[in-house]
Coordinates of C-alpha atoms in Angstrom, one line a residue:
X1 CA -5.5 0.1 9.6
X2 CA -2.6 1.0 7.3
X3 CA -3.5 3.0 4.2
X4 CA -0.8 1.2 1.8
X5 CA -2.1 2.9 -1.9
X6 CA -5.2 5.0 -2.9
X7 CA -6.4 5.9 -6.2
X8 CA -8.3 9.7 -5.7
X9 CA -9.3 9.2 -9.2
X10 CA -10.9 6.4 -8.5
X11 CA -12.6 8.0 -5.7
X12 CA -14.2 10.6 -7.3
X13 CA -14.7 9.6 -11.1
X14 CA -15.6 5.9 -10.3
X15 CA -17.8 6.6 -7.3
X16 CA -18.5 10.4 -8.1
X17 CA -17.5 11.1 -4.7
X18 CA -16.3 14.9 -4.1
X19 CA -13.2 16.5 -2.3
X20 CA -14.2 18.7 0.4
X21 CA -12.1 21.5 -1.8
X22 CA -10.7 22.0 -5.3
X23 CA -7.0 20.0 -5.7
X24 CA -4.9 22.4 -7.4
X25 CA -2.0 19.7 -7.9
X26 CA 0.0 17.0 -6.8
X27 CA 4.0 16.8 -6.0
X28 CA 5.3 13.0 -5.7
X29 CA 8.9 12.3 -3.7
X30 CA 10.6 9.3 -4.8
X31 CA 13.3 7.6 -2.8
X32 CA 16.2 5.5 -4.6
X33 CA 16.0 1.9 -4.3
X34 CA 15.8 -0.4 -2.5
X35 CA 12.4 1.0 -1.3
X36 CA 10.2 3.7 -3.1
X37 CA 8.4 5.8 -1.3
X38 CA 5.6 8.7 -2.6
X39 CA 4.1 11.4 -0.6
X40 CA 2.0 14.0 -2.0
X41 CA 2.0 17.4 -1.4
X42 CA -1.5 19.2 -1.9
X43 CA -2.3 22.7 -2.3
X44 CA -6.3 23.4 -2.0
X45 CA -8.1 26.4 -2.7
X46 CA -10.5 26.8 0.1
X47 CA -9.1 27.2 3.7
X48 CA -11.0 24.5 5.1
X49 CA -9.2 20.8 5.2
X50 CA -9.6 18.8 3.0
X51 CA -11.6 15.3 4.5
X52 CA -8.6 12.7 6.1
X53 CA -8.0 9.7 3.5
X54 CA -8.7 7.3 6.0
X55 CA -12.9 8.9 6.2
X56 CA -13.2 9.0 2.1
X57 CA -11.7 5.0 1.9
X58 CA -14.7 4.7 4.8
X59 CA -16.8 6.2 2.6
X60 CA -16.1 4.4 -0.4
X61 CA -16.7 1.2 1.1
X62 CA -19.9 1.9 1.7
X63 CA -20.4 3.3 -1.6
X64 CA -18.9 0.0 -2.8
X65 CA -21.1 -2.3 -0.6
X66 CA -24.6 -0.4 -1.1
X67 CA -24.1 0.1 -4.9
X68 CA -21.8 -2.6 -6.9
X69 CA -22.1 -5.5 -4.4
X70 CA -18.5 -7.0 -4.9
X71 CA -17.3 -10.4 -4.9
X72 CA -15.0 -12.3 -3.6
X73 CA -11.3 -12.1 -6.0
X74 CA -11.9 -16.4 -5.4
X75 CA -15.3 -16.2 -7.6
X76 CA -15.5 -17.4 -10.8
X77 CA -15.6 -16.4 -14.4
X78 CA -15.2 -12.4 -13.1
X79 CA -15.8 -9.7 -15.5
X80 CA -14.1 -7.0 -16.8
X81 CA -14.8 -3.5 -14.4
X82 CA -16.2 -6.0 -12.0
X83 CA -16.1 -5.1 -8.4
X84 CA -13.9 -7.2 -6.1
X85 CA -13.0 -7.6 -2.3
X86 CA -9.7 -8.9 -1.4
X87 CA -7.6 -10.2 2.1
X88 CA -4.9 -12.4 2.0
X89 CA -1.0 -12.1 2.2
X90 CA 0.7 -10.2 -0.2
X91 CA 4.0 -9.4 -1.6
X92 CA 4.3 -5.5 -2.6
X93 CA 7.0 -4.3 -5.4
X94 CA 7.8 -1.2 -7.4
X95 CA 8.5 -1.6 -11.5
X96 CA 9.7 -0.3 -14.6
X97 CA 9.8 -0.8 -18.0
X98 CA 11.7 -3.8 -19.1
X99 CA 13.5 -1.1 -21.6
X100 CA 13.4 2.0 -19.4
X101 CA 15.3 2.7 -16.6
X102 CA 14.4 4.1 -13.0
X103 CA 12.5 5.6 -11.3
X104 CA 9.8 2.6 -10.8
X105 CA 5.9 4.0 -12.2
X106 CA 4.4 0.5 -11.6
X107 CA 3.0 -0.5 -8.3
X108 CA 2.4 -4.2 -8.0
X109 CA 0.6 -6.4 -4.9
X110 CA 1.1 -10.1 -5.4
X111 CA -0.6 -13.2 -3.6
X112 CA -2.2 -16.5 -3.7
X113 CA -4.5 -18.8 -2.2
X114 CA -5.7 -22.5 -2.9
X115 CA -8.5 -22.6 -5.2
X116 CA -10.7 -24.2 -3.8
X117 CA -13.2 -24.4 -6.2
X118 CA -11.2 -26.0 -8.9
X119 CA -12.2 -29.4 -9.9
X120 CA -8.5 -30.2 -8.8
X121 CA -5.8 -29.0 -7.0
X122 CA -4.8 -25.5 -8.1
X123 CA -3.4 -22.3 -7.3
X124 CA -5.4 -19.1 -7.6
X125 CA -3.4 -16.0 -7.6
X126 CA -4.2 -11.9 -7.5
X127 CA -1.9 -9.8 -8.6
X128 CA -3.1 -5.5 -8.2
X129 CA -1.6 -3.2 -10.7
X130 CA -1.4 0.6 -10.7
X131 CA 0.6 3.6 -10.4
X132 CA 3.4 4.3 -7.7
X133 CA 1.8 7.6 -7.5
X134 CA -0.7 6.6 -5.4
X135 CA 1.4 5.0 -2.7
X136 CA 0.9 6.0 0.6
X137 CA 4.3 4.1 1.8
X138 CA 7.3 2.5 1.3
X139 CA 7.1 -0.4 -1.3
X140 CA 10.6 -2.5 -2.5
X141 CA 11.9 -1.3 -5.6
X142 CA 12.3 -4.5 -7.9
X143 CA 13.7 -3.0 -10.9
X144 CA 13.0 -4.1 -14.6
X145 CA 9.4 -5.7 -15.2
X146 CA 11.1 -8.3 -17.1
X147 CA 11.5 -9.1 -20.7
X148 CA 7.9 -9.5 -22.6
X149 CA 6.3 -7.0 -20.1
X150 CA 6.3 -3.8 -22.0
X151 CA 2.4 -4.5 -23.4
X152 CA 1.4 -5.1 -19.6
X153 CA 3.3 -2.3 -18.1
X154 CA 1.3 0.3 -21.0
X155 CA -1.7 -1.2 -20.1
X156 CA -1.1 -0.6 -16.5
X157 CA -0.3 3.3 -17.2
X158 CA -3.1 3.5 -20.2
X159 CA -5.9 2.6 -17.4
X160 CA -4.1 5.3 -15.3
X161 CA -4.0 7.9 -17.7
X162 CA -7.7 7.1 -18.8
X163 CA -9.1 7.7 -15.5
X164 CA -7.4 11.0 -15.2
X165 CA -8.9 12.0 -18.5
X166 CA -12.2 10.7 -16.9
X167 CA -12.7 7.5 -18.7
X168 CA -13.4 5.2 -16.2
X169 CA -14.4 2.1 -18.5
X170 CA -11.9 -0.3 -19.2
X171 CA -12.9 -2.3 -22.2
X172 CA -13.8 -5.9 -22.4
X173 CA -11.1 -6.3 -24.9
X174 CA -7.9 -5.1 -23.4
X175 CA -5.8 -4.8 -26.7
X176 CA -8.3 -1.8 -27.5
X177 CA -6.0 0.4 -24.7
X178 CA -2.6 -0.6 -26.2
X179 CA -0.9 2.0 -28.8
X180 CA -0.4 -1.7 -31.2
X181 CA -3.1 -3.4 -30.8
X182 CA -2.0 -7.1 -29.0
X183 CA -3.3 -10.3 -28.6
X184 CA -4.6 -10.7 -25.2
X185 CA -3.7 -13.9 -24.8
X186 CA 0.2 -12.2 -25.0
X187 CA -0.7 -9.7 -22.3
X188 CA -2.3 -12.4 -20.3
X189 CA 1.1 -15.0 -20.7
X190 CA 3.2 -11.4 -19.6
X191 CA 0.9 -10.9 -16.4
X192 CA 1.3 -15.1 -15.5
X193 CA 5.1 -14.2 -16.0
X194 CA 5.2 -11.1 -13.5
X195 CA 3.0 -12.8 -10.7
X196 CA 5.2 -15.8 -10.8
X197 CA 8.4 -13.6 -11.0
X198 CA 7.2 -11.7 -7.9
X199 CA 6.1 -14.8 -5.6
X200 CA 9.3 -16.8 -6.6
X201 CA 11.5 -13.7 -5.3
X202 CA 9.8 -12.7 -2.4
X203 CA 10.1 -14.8 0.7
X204 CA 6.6 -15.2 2.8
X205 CA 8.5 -13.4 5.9
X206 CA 8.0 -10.4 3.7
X207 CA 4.6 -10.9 3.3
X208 CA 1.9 -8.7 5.2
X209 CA -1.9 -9.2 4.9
X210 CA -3.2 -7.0 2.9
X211 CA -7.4 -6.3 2.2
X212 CA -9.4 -3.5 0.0
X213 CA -11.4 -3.3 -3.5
X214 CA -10.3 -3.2 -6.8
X215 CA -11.5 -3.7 -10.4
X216 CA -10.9 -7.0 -12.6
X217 CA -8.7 -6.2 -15.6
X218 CA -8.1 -9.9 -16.5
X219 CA -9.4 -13.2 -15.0
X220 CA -7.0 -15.9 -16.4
X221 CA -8.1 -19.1 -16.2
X222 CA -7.7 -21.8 -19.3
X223 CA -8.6 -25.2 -19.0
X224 CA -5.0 -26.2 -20.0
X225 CA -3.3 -24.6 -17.1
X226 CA -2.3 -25.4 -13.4
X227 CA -3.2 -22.1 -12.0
X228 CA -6.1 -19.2 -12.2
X229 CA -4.6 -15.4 -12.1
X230 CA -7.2 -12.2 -11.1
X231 CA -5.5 -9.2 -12.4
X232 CA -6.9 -6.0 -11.2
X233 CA -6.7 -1.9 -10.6
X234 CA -6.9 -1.2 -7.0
X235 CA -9.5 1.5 -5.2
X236 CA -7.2 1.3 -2.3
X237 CA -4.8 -1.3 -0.2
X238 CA -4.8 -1.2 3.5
X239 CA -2.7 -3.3 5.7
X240 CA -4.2 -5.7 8.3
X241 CA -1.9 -5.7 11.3
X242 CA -2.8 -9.0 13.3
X243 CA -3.2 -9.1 17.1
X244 CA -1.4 -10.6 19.0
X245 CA -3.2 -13.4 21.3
X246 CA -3.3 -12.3 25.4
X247 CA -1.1 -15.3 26.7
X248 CA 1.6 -14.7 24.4
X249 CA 1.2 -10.7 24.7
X250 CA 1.2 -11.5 28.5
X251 CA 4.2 -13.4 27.9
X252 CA 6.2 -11.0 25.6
X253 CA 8.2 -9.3 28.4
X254 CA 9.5 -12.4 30.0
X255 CA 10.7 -13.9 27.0
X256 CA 12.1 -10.2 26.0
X257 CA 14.0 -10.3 29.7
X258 CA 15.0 -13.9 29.2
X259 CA 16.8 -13.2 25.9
X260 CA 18.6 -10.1 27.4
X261 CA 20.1 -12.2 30.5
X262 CA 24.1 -13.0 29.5

């Protein structure tokens, strides 16, 4: 699997797990657009190396499994700080600000799935939200969040700046982060907007399937509307790369030779 996005912070604070050495600090490298792309540079304090990321996301999803017991994203009525467990296809996108210019902070995973079990026909979508600083590759820079997005896009960066102050309890009440205190019903409209924005402008083909854990923020769902949206702060995002079945693997390089023939 494909580590895509890891939150450390979650790692340690939320699940008290412990790097094998002190972290002295972290450099991010952003490319321009069209794709964004953040490595970090660590300098430790002991010689020893530190543990891979790929053995603490292990670990965490046992941690995860023995102590929370997630859900599904597709349950219902989720809560607030509520463990989840996601797989399905997803669009991935970089943000800003509607009133700020580049570089993008916002890291955004997009998808949907038929809800099936709504009393009728409906769409349920996930949308993850968090920091580009915990990207672990190369996501497509989308530009502006869009207009009415600002409350949403602080919130985003007020969850990420409370877990690195420690704080790693997101209140029921979501207006309680915001510098002005919102309705939430405003924030919720601005995250329907976003999710909508992202699936209407990025094809399927661009799609990959993407699975982890993450933490509810929001779970919209009024009686009055078509669709159901899970809004949530990843743990981590890895990518599922599908096989490929053995007739058509066995019948790759024929079809490869056949379209190379003049």
């Amino acid at each position: 699997m494909d580590l895509v996005y890891v939150s450390e912070r979650k790692l340690y604070g939320r699940l008290g797990m412990r790097p094998s050495s002190v972290q002295q600090g972290v450099q991010a490298t952003l490319k321009v657009p069209p794709f964004i792309e953040v490595s970090g540079n660590r300098a430790w304090e002991k010689a020893a190396e530190p543990t891979a990321p790929h053995a603490l996301v292990s670990k965490a999803k046992r941690i995860i499994e023995r102590r929370f017991v997630p859900v599904p994203f597709t349950t219902r009525n989720l809560q607030v700080n509520q463990w989840i467990s996601f797989d399905l296809a997803m669009s991935q996108a970089a943000v800003h600000e509607d009133s700020g210019r580049p570089p993008e902070d916002v890291a955004l995973f997009t998808g949907k799935v038929s809800d099936g079990a709504a009393e009728r026909p409906r769409d349920l979508g996930l949308m993850l939200c968090g920091s580009v600083q915990h990207l672990r590759g190369q996501v497509c820079a989308q530009g502006r969040m869009g207009s009415g997005t600002t409350w949403l896009h602080d919130l985003i960066l007020e969850v990420e700046r409370r877990e690195e102050r420690g704080v790693h309890v997101i209140p029921e009440s979501l207006s309680e982060l915001m510098p002005h205190r919102r309705s939430d019903v405003l924030i919720e409209d601005a995250a329907f907007a976003v999710h909508g924005w992202i699936e209407r402008s990025r094809p399927p083909s661009t799609r990959g399937r993407l699975r982890g854990h993450a933490l509810v923020l929001m779970d919209i769902d009024r009686p009055q509307w078509t669709n159901r949206l899970v809004v949530a702060t990843p743990l981590y995002v890895e990518a599922v790369h599908e096989q490929m079945s053995e007739p058509w693997r066995r019948a790759l390089p024929w079809i490869t030779r056949r379209a190379r023939t003049p």
